[in-house]
Amino acid sequence: MTVDRDPTAWRLGRRAWLGAAAAVAVGALAGCAVPRPEPRPPDSPAPLPPAPPPTRPPRVGLALGGGAARGFAHIGVIQVLEREGIRPDLVVGTSAGSLVAALHAHGLGGAALEQAALEMEEATIADWTVPLFNRGLLRGEALARYVNRMVQGRTIEAMPLPLGILATELASGRPVLFRRGDTGTAVRASSAVPGVFSPVLIGGQAYVDGGLVAPVPVEQAREMGAELVIAVDISSPAEPLAQTDPVRVLLQTFTIMGQTINRHVLARADVVVRPALQGVGSADFAARQRSIAAGRSAMQAALPRLREQLVALRRPLNAATTAVR
C-alpha cells in the first residue's frame, strides 16, 4: 500500500526534530560548562604607616673659647654660620671669646664684627699700670668701657641673643656664669688673666679669667639650654720659653693647664672648631685678618659635621626645652 506523504507536514516534523536535537545539545553543553565564580568585593586599601611625629631643630649654642688676640678667629666662624643661615640660639664666651660673644649677642653680624676688629687699636683696651714686659699690668677698665660703648650700654639680660659670660671666682676657684648685670664688667672679669689683668670685684667677690675653669665654655652652653654645642677652641699649645721670668712661666703654666682641661671639656661638644693659628701669639693684634680667615676656614671644614648633627639631634616638636633666660 502506498502512503502519500504531505510535504508540508514532513517539513514541519523535520524542523521539530531538529529543534529538539538542538535543545538537547545545548543542555548537554550547559551541563559541561565550568561555573563562573562569584565576583569578589574589591580589596580594602592597606593601612598607611603612621606619619612620623613632627620635629624641631635642636637649640644651638655657640661656645667661644679664650685666647687673647687669637680671638679674632671667632669672627670668621660667625661669618660662615651666618652665610649658611645657621643662627645660634645662645652664645657664651670665655676671656677673648666673651668679648666677641657680647658684641654678637648685641646684634653685630659677621661683617660688623670684622669692621670693629679692623678698627680696634690695642690702646683702646690697654690701660697699663705697673711695669710688665715694658708695659705693665692691665686694669681692664678700658676694656669694660669699650664693650659697653659697643653694646650701647645694654646689660647681659637685655641682649637680643641670650648671652653668658664665664669667669672664675678667685676665692673658691669655682666657675661663675654671668647672666645678668653690666656687660663690660663681666667681660673684663672673664678676661682678667692673672698676672696680666687685675682681678675684678663684683658684689664683693674677686673674679679672674674664666679660662682657668673652662677654656671653652661647653658645659655653660649646656646649662643655658643648648642641645647642640659648637665649641670654638683658639687655645695655643705650650711652646719653649725664650725667657723664664716669673710672669712668662706663670702664663705658660696656664697654657699647659688649659690644654689638660680642654681635653675633657671639648669631649662634650657636638662640633669642635679649631682654627689653624700656628704662629699667632696671644698679643698679636697685627695678625687679626689672618685669624679671621683661619676662623672661616675651620668653620667651613666643620660644616659637614654640623649639618649631620643638626639632623641627628632634632627633637620632637612637643618636647620640653630648657629656658635660656
mmCIF file of C-alpha atoms in Angstrom:
data_model
loop_
_atom_site.group_PDB
_atom_site.id
_atom_site.type_symbol
_atom_site.label_atom_id
_atom_site.label_comp_id
_atom_site.label_asym_id
_atom_site.label_seq_id
_atom_site.Cartn_x
_atom_site.Cartn_y
_atom_site.Cartn_z
ATOM 1 C CA MET A 1 0.000 0.000 0.000
ATOM 2 C CA THR A 2 1.361 3.322 -0.917
ATOM 3 C CA VAL A 3 1.223 6.130 1.659
ATOM 4 C CA ASP A 4 1.102 9.613 0.311
ATOM 5 C CA ARG A 5 3.355 11.988 2.275
ATOM 6 C CA ASP A 6 2.298 15.552 2.787
ATOM 7 C CA PRO A 7 5.434 17.660 2.045
ATOM 8 C CA THR A 8 4.360 20.393 4.422
ATOM 9 C CA ALA A 9 3.835 18.049 7.314
ATOM 10 C CA TRP A 10 7.142 16.378 6.597
ATOM 11 C CA ARG A 11 8.974 19.657 6.730
ATOM 12 C CA LEU A 12 7.269 20.643 9.990
ATOM 13 C CA GLY A 13 8.182 17.331 11.552
ATOM 14 C CA ARG A 14 11.794 17.654 10.452
ATOM 15 C CA ARG A 15 12.010 21.130 11.962
ATOM 16 C CA ALA A 16 10.576 19.926 15.248
ATOM 17 C CA TRP A 17 13.138 17.089 15.328
ATOM 18 C CA LEU A 18 15.995 19.449 14.647
ATOM 19 C CA GLY A 19 14.770 21.860 17.336
ATOM 20 C CA ALA A 20 14.559 19.085 19.892
ATOM 21 C CA ALA A 21 18.039 17.870 18.988
ATOM 22 C CA ALA A 22 19.443 21.388 19.335
ATOM 23 C CA ALA A 23 17.825 21.786 22.714
ATOM 24 C CA VAL A 24 19.358 18.506 23.880
ATOM 25 C CA ALA A 25 22.797 19.578 22.636
ATOM 26 C CA VAL A 26 22.606 22.981 24.344
ATOM 27 C CA GLY A 27 21.564 21.330 27.590
ATOM 28 C CA ALA A 28 24.454 18.909 27.352
ATOM 29 C CA LEU A 29 26.928 21.723 26.762
ATOM 30 C CA ALA A 30 25.476 23.698 29.638
ATOM 31 C CA GLY A 31 25.963 20.723 31.906
ATOM 32 C CA CYS A 32 29.652 20.523 30.942
ATOM 33 C CA ALA A 33 30.435 24.273 31.316
ATOM 34 C CA VAL A 34 32.719 25.428 34.190
ATOM 35 C CA PRO A 35 30.696 27.505 36.650
ATOM 36 C CA ARG A 36 31.715 31.153 36.722
ATOM 37 C CA PRO A 37 32.946 32.334 40.175
ATOM 38 C CA GLU A 38 31.021 34.900 42.052
ATOM 39 C CA PRO A 39 32.622 38.379 41.738
ATOM 40 C CA ARG A 40 34.813 39.275 44.774
ATOM 41 C CA PRO A 41 34.292 42.548 46.547
ATOM 42 C CA PRO A 42 37.202 44.975 45.972
ATOM 43 C CA ASP A 43 40.044 44.677 48.473
ATOM 44 C CA SER A 44 40.131 47.394 51.112
ATOM 45 C CA PRO A 45 43.255 49.613 50.820
ATOM 46 C CA ALA A 46 46.209 48.672 53.035
ATOM 47 C CA PRO A 47 46.562 50.959 56.059
ATOM 48 C CA LEU A 48 49.201 53.677 55.632
ATOM 49 C CA PRO A 49 52.136 53.682 58.075
ATOM 50 C CA PRO A 50 51.757 56.308 60.795
ATOM 51 C CA ALA A 51 53.276 59.677 59.926
ATOM 52 C CA PRO A 52 56.479 60.434 61.821
ATOM 53 C CA PRO A 53 55.930 62.868 64.684
ATOM 54 C CA PRO A 54 56.785 66.481 63.828
ATOM 55 C CA THR A 55 60.219 67.591 64.973
ATOM 56 C CA ARG A 56 62.115 70.832 65.546
ATOM 57 C CA PRO A 57 65.785 71.729 65.154
ATOM 58 C CA PRO A 58 67.976 71.445 68.254
ATOM 59 C CA ARG A 59 68.827 74.567 70.221
ATOM 60 C CA VAL A 60 72.256 75.608 69.014
ATOM 61 C CA GLY A 61 74.761 77.044 71.487
ATOM 62 C CA LEU A 62 77.941 78.761 70.316
ATOM 63 C CA ALA A 63 80.760 78.406 72.865
ATOM 64 C CA LEU A 64 83.664 80.778 72.191
ATOM 65 C CA GLY A 65 86.950 79.999 73.902
ATOM 66 C CA GLY A 66 89.736 82.183 75.254
ATOM 67 C CA GLY A 67 92.984 83.063 73.545
ATOM 68 C CA ALA A 68 93.521 86.839 73.706
ATOM 69 C CA ALA A 69 94.282 88.296 70.248
ATOM 70 C CA ARG A 70 93.686 84.882 68.684
ATOM 71 C CA GLY A 71 90.026 85.576 69.493
ATOM 72 C CA PHE A 72 89.647 87.406 66.166
ATOM 73 C CA ALA A 73 89.200 83.903 64.693
ATOM 74 C CA HIS A 74 85.755 83.745 66.315
ATOM 75 C CA ILE A 75 84.613 86.391 63.834
ATOM 76 C CA GLY A 76 85.399 84.146 60.872
ATOM 77 C CA VAL A 77 83.434 81.305 62.464
ATOM 78 C CA ILE A 78 80.395 83.553 62.895
ATOM 79 C CA GLN A 79 80.683 84.764 59.291
ATOM 80 C CA VAL A 80 80.434 81.220 57.912
ATOM 81 C CA LEU A 81 77.496 80.323 60.179
ATOM 82 C CA GLU A 82 75.755 83.495 59.055
ATOM 83 C CA ARG A 83 76.366 82.727 55.381
ATOM 84 C CA GLU A 84 74.929 79.223 55.840
ATOM 85 C CA GLY A 85 71.811 80.565 57.574
ATOM 86 C CA ILE A 86 72.712 78.906 60.896
ATOM 87 C CA ARG A 87 71.920 81.297 63.732
ATOM 88 C CA PRO A 88 72.841 80.203 67.256
ATOM 89 C CA ASP A 89 70.067 80.279 69.841
ATOM 90 C CA LEU A 90 72.533 81.391 72.506
ATOM 91 C CA VAL A 91 76.182 82.371 72.827
ATOM 92 C CA VAL A 92 78.593 82.028 75.730
ATOM 93 C CA GLY A 93 82.201 83.122 75.943
ATOM 94 C CA THR A 94 85.350 82.816 77.998
ATOM 95 C CA SER A 95 88.000 85.552 78.078
ATOM 96 C CA ALA A 96 88.527 86.830 74.492
ATOM 97 C CA GLY A 97 85.523 84.746 73.492
ATOM 98 C CA SER A 98 83.352 86.711 75.910
ATOM 99 C CA LEU A 99 84.169 89.944 74.075
ATOM 100 C CA VAL A 100 83.088 88.554 70.690
ATOM 101 C CA ALA A 101 80.088 86.839 72.315
ATOM 102 C CA ALA A 102 78.897 90.118 73.851
ATOM 103 C CA LEU A 103 79.115 92.039 70.593
ATOM 104 C CA HIS A 104 77.413 89.255 68.644
ATOM 105 C CA ALA A 105 74.634 88.923 71.237
ATOM 106 C CA HIS A 106 74.071 92.668 70.928
ATOM 107 C CA GLY A 107 73.389 92.203 67.214
ATOM 108 C CA LEU A 108 76.690 92.664 65.390
ATOM 109 C CA GLY A 109 76.873 90.277 62.446
ATOM 110 C CA GLY A 110 79.963 88.934 60.755
ATOM 111 C CA ALA A 111 80.682 91.995 58.630
ATOM 112 C CA ALA A 112 80.164 94.444 61.502
ATOM 113 C CA LEU A 113 82.357 92.346 63.800
ATOM 114 C CA GLU A 114 85.150 92.307 61.231
ATOM 115 C CA GLN A 115 84.885 96.058 60.788
ATOM 116 C CA ALA A 116 85.073 96.564 64.545
ATOM 117 C CA ALA A 117 88.106 94.264 64.727
ATOM 118 C CA LEU A 118 89.963 96.110 61.983
ATOM 119 C CA GLU A 119 89.276 99.456 63.651
ATOM 120 C CA MET A 120 90.263 98.267 67.128
ATOM 121 C CA GLU A 121 93.581 99.542 68.415
ATOM 122 C CA GLU A 122 95.426 97.855 71.252
ATOM 123 C CA ALA A 123 95.461 101.192 73.058
ATOM 124 C CA THR A 124 91.644 101.091 73.082
ATOM 125 C CA ILE A 125 91.605 98.257 75.613
ATOM 126 C CA ALA A 126 95.032 98.672 77.229
ATOM 127 C CA ASP A 127 95.367 100.644 80.459
ATOM 128 C CA TRP A 128 98.773 99.688 81.834
ATOM 129 C CA THR A 129 99.724 100.314 85.461
ATOM 130 C CA VAL A 130 102.988 98.807 86.728
ATOM 131 C CA PRO A 131 105.920 97.719 84.515
ATOM 132 C CA LEU A 132 105.440 94.310 82.855
ATOM 133 C CA PHE A 133 107.019 93.363 79.542
ATOM 134 C CA ASN A 134 107.981 97.076 79.337
ATOM 135 C CA ARG A 135 104.286 97.968 79.541
ATOM 136 C CA GLY A 136 102.560 96.997 82.751
ATOM 137 C CA LEU A 137 99.627 95.300 84.496
ATOM 138 C CA LEU A 138 96.274 95.921 82.818
ATOM 139 C CA ARG A 139 93.494 97.301 84.992
ATOM 140 C CA GLY A 140 90.882 96.262 82.431
ATOM 141 C CA GLU A 141 88.741 99.368 82.845
ATOM 142 C CA ALA A 142 89.420 100.435 79.247
ATOM 143 C CA LEU A 143 88.186 97.041 78.033
ATOM 144 C CA ALA A 144 84.967 97.392 80.039
ATOM 145 C CA ARG A 145 84.361 100.883 78.637
ATOM 146 C CA TYR A 146 84.981 99.670 75.096
ATOM 147 C CA VAL A 147 82.497 96.805 75.468
ATOM 148 C CA ASN A 148 79.766 98.989 76.972
ATOM 149 C CA ARG A 149 80.222 101.559 74.229
ATOM 150 C CA MET A 150 79.936 98.877 71.533
ATOM 151 C CA VAL A 151 76.777 97.355 73.075
ATOM 152 C CA GLN A 152 75.287 100.799 73.770
ATOM 153 C CA GLY A 153 75.088 100.163 77.487
ATOM 154 C CA ARG A 154 72.906 97.055 77.228
ATOM 155 C CA THR A 155 73.030 94.720 80.181
ATOM 156 C CA ILE A 156 73.597 90.994 79.704
ATOM 157 C CA GLU A 157 69.947 90.089 80.291
ATOM 158 C CA ALA A 158 68.761 92.703 77.766
ATOM 159 C CA MET A 159 70.659 91.218 74.824
ATOM 160 C CA PRO A 160 68.540 90.090 71.851
ATOM 161 C CA LEU A 161 70.522 86.835 71.775
ATOM 162 C CA PRO A 162 70.859 85.031 75.143
ATOM 163 C CA LEU A 163 74.371 85.667 76.453
ATOM 164 C CA GLY A 164 76.536 84.007 79.079
ATOM 165 C CA ILE A 165 79.964 85.227 80.238
ATOM 166 C CA LEU A 166 82.178 82.867 82.220
ATOM 167 C CA ALA A 167 84.618 83.971 84.941
ATOM 168 C CA THR A 168 86.375 82.271 87.844
ATOM 169 C CA GLU A 169 85.694 83.221 91.453
ATOM 170 C CA LEU A 170 89.173 83.778 92.857
ATOM 171 C CA ALA A 171 88.409 82.818 96.459
ATOM 172 C CA SER A 172 86.874 79.426 95.676
ATOM 173 C CA GLY A 173 88.053 78.635 92.164
ATOM 174 C CA ARG A 174 84.501 77.842 91.084
ATOM 175 C CA PRO A 175 83.134 78.829 87.670
ATOM 176 C CA VAL A 176 80.591 81.651 87.651
ATOM 177 C CA LEU A 177 78.400 82.236 84.619
ATOM 178 C CA PHE A 178 77.212 85.827 84.446
ATOM 179 C CA ARG A 179 73.687 86.009 83.003
ATOM 180 C CA ARG A 180 72.745 89.419 84.343
ATOM 181 C CA GLY A 181 74.416 92.732 85.023
ATOM 182 C CA ASP A 182 76.875 95.106 83.417
ATOM 183 C CA THR A 183 78.195 93.581 80.199
ATOM 184 C CA GLY A 184 81.526 95.408 80.159
ATOM 185 C CA THR A 185 82.345 94.486 83.735
ATOM 186 C CA ALA A 186 81.530 90.823 83.120
ATOM 187 C CA VAL A 187 83.742 90.717 80.010
ATOM 188 C CA ARG A 188 86.509 92.408 81.987
ATOM 189 C CA ALA A 189 86.232 89.764 84.721
ATOM 190 C CA SER A 190 86.170 86.916 82.201
ATOM 191 C CA SER A 191 89.331 88.294 80.567
ATOM 192 C CA ALA A 192 91.297 89.028 83.747
ATOM 193 C CA VAL A 193 94.276 86.730 83.176
ATOM 194 C CA PRO A 194 96.165 86.617 86.493
ATOM 195 C CA GLY A 195 99.481 88.379 86.138
ATOM 196 C CA VAL A 196 98.241 90.446 83.171
ATOM 197 C CA PHE A 197 94.895 91.901 84.265
ATOM 198 C CA SER A 198 93.935 92.991 87.749
ATOM 199 C CA PRO A 199 91.213 90.849 89.401
ATOM 200 C CA VAL A 200 87.731 92.368 89.092
ATOM 201 C CA LEU A 201 85.489 92.981 92.103
ATOM 202 C CA ILE A 202 81.791 92.238 91.548
ATOM 203 C CA GLY A 203 79.423 92.092 94.503
ATOM 204 C CA GLY A 204 82.305 91.942 96.952
ATOM 205 C CA GLN A 205 83.932 88.953 95.234
ATOM 206 C CA ALA A 206 87.117 88.970 93.122
ATOM 207 C CA TYR A 207 86.938 87.345 89.705
ATOM 208 C CA VAL A 208 89.615 86.332 87.203
ATOM 209 C CA ASP A 209 89.829 84.722 83.769
ATOM 210 C CA GLY A 210 87.162 82.106 83.041
ATOM 211 C CA GLY A 211 89.729 80.050 81.152
ATOM 212 C CA LEU A 212 91.090 78.794 84.477
ATOM 213 C CA VAL A 213 87.989 76.580 84.806
ATOM 214 C CA ALA A 214 86.831 76.215 81.188
ATOM 215 C CA PRO A 215 88.954 77.460 78.276
ATOM 216 C CA VAL A 216 85.913 76.736 76.069
ATOM 217 C CA PRO A 217 82.577 77.061 77.935
ATOM 218 C CA VAL A 218 80.852 73.921 76.643
ATOM 219 C CA GLU A 219 79.190 72.953 79.932
ATOM 220 C CA GLN A 220 77.942 76.503 80.383
ATOM 221 C CA ALA A 221 76.295 76.409 76.943
ATOM 222 C CA ARG A 222 74.508 73.211 78.028
ATOM 223 C CA GLU A 223 73.494 74.925 81.252
ATOM 224 C CA MET A 224 71.890 77.705 79.210
ATOM 225 C CA GLY A 225 69.792 75.182 77.286
ATOM 226 C CA ALA A 226 71.906 74.248 74.263
ATOM 227 C CA GLU A 227 71.099 70.858 72.713
ATOM 228 C CA LEU A 228 73.854 71.160 70.119
ATOM 229 C CA VAL A 229 77.093 72.891 71.094
ATOM 230 C CA ILE A 230 79.547 74.352 68.590
ATOM 231 C CA ALA A 231 82.816 74.768 70.510
ATOM 232 C CA VAL A 232 85.489 77.064 69.093
ATOM 233 C CA ASP A 233 88.936 76.299 70.509
ATOM 234 C CA ILE A 234 91.545 79.014 69.863
ATOM 235 C CA SER A 235 93.951 77.979 72.606
ATOM 236 C CA SER A 236 97.642 77.869 71.845
ATOM 237 C CA PRO A 237 99.898 74.901 72.571
ATOM 238 C CA ALA A 238 102.732 75.243 75.041
ATOM 239 C CA GLU A 239 105.935 76.425 73.355
ATOM 240 C CA PRO A 240 109.538 76.647 74.525
ATOM 241 C CA LEU A 241 110.213 79.792 76.529
ATOM 242 C CA ALA A 242 112.948 82.147 75.351
ATOM 243 C CA GLN A 243 112.926 83.741 78.800
ATOM 244 C CA THR A 244 111.981 82.297 82.162
ATOM 245 C CA ASP A 245 110.861 85.337 84.123
ATOM 246 C CA PRO A 246 108.092 84.613 86.682
ATOM 247 C CA VAL A 247 105.249 86.093 84.617
ATOM 248 C CA ARG A 248 106.098 84.159 81.465
ATOM 249 C CA VAL A 249 106.401 80.972 83.495
ATOM 250 C CA LEU A 250 103.000 81.699 85.063
ATOM 251 C CA LEU A 251 101.372 82.204 81.653
ATOM 252 C CA GLN A 252 102.996 79.013 80.342
ATOM 253 C CA THR A 253 101.535 77.192 83.336
ATOM 254 C CA PHE A 254 98.060 78.476 82.430
ATOM 255 C CA THR A 255 98.558 77.271 78.854
ATOM 256 C CA ILE A 256 99.516 73.768 79.949
ATOM 257 C CA MET A 257 96.643 73.609 82.431
ATOM 258 C CA GLY A 258 94.203 74.868 79.806
ATOM 259 C CA GLN A 259 95.218 72.129 77.369
ATOM 260 C CA THR A 260 94.559 69.487 80.022
ATOM 261 C CA ILE A 261 91.137 70.922 80.897
ATOM 262 C CA ASN A 262 90.216 71.289 77.231
ATOM 263 C CA ARG A 263 90.631 67.583 76.530
ATOM 264 C CA HIS A 264 87.806 66.875 78.983
ATOM 265 C CA VAL A 265 85.638 69.898 78.150
ATOM 266 C CA LEU A 266 85.675 69.504 74.374
ATOM 267 C CA ALA A 267 84.658 65.852 74.590
ATOM 268 C CA ARG A 268 81.145 67.064 75.448
ATOM 269 C CA ALA A 269 80.814 69.345 72.422
ATOM 270 C CA ASP A 270 78.912 68.171 69.351
ATOM 271 C CA VAL A 271 81.050 70.118 66.881
ATOM 272 C CA VAL A 272 84.594 71.293 67.649
ATOM 273 C CA VAL A 273 86.129 74.034 65.508
ATOM 274 C CA ARG A 274 89.898 74.570 65.745
ATOM 275 C CA PRO A 275 91.212 77.441 63.613
ATOM 276 C CA ALA A 276 94.782 76.941 62.397
ATOM 277 C CA LEU A 277 96.544 79.707 64.330
ATOM 278 C CA GLN A 278 100.115 78.445 64.438
ATOM 279 C CA GLY A 279 102.472 81.347 64.872
ATOM 280 C CA VAL A 280 99.756 83.768 66.050
ATOM 281 C CA GLY A 281 100.605 84.969 69.538
ATOM 282 C CA SER A 282 98.181 85.940 72.263
ATOM 283 C CA ALA A 283 99.184 89.606 71.854
ATOM 284 C CA ASP A 284 99.448 89.554 68.045
ATOM 285 C CA PHE A 285 96.957 92.238 67.047
ATOM 286 C CA ALA A 286 98.694 92.599 63.677
ATOM 287 C CA ALA A 287 97.502 89.119 62.676
ATOM 288 C CA ARG A 288 93.800 89.879 63.077
ATOM 289 C CA GLN A 289 92.950 89.384 59.381
ATOM 290 C CA ARG A 290 94.856 86.109 59.281
ATOM 291 C CA SER A 291 92.987 84.983 62.412
ATOM 292 C CA ILE A 292 89.594 85.876 60.926
ATOM 293 C CA ALA A 293 90.450 83.935 57.752
ATOM 294 C CA ALA A 294 91.560 80.954 59.846
ATOM 295 C CA GLY A 295 88.211 81.000 61.629
ATOM 296 C CA ARG A 296 86.362 80.966 58.308
ATOM 297 C CA SER A 297 88.399 78.036 57.000
ATOM 298 C CA ALA A 298 87.958 75.992 60.158
ATOM 299 C CA MET A 299 84.193 76.533 60.277
ATOM 300 C CA GLN A 300 83.876 75.711 56.591
ATOM 301 C CA ALA A 301 85.670 72.414 57.205
ATOM 302 C CA ALA A 302 83.349 71.646 60.142
ATOM 303 C CA LEU A 303 80.111 72.260 58.200
ATOM 304 C CA PRO A 304 79.521 68.593 57.177
ATOM 305 C CA ARG A 305 79.722 67.517 60.806
ATOM 306 C CA LEU A 306 77.450 70.385 61.858
ATOM 307 C CA ARG A 307 74.818 69.561 59.229
ATOM 308 C CA GLU A 308 74.903 65.911 60.297
ATOM 309 C CA GLN A 309 74.334 66.870 63.928
ATOM 310 C CA LEU A 310 71.549 69.310 63.064
ATOM 311 C CA VAL A 311 69.629 66.358 61.595
ATOM 312 C CA ALA A 312 70.621 63.747 64.186
ATOM 313 C CA LEU A 313 69.717 65.927 67.165
ATOM 314 C CA ARG A 314 66.282 67.089 66.039
ATOM 315 C CA ARG A 315 63.732 66.905 68.857
ATOM 316 C CA PRO A 316 60.007 66.081 68.963
ATOM 317 C CA LEU A 317 58.034 69.251 68.413
ATOM 318 C CA ASN A 318 56.309 68.967 71.786
ATOM 319 C CA ALA A 319 59.487 68.102 73.702
ATOM 320 C CA ALA A 320 60.145 70.375 76.650
ATOM 321 C CA THR A 321 63.051 72.763 76.266
ATOM 322 C CA THR A 322 65.185 74.320 78.960
ATOM 323 C CA ALA A 323 64.634 78.016 79.358
ATOM 324 C CA VAL A 324 67.650 80.091 78.401
ATOM 325 C CA ARG A 325 66.622 83.318 80.055
#
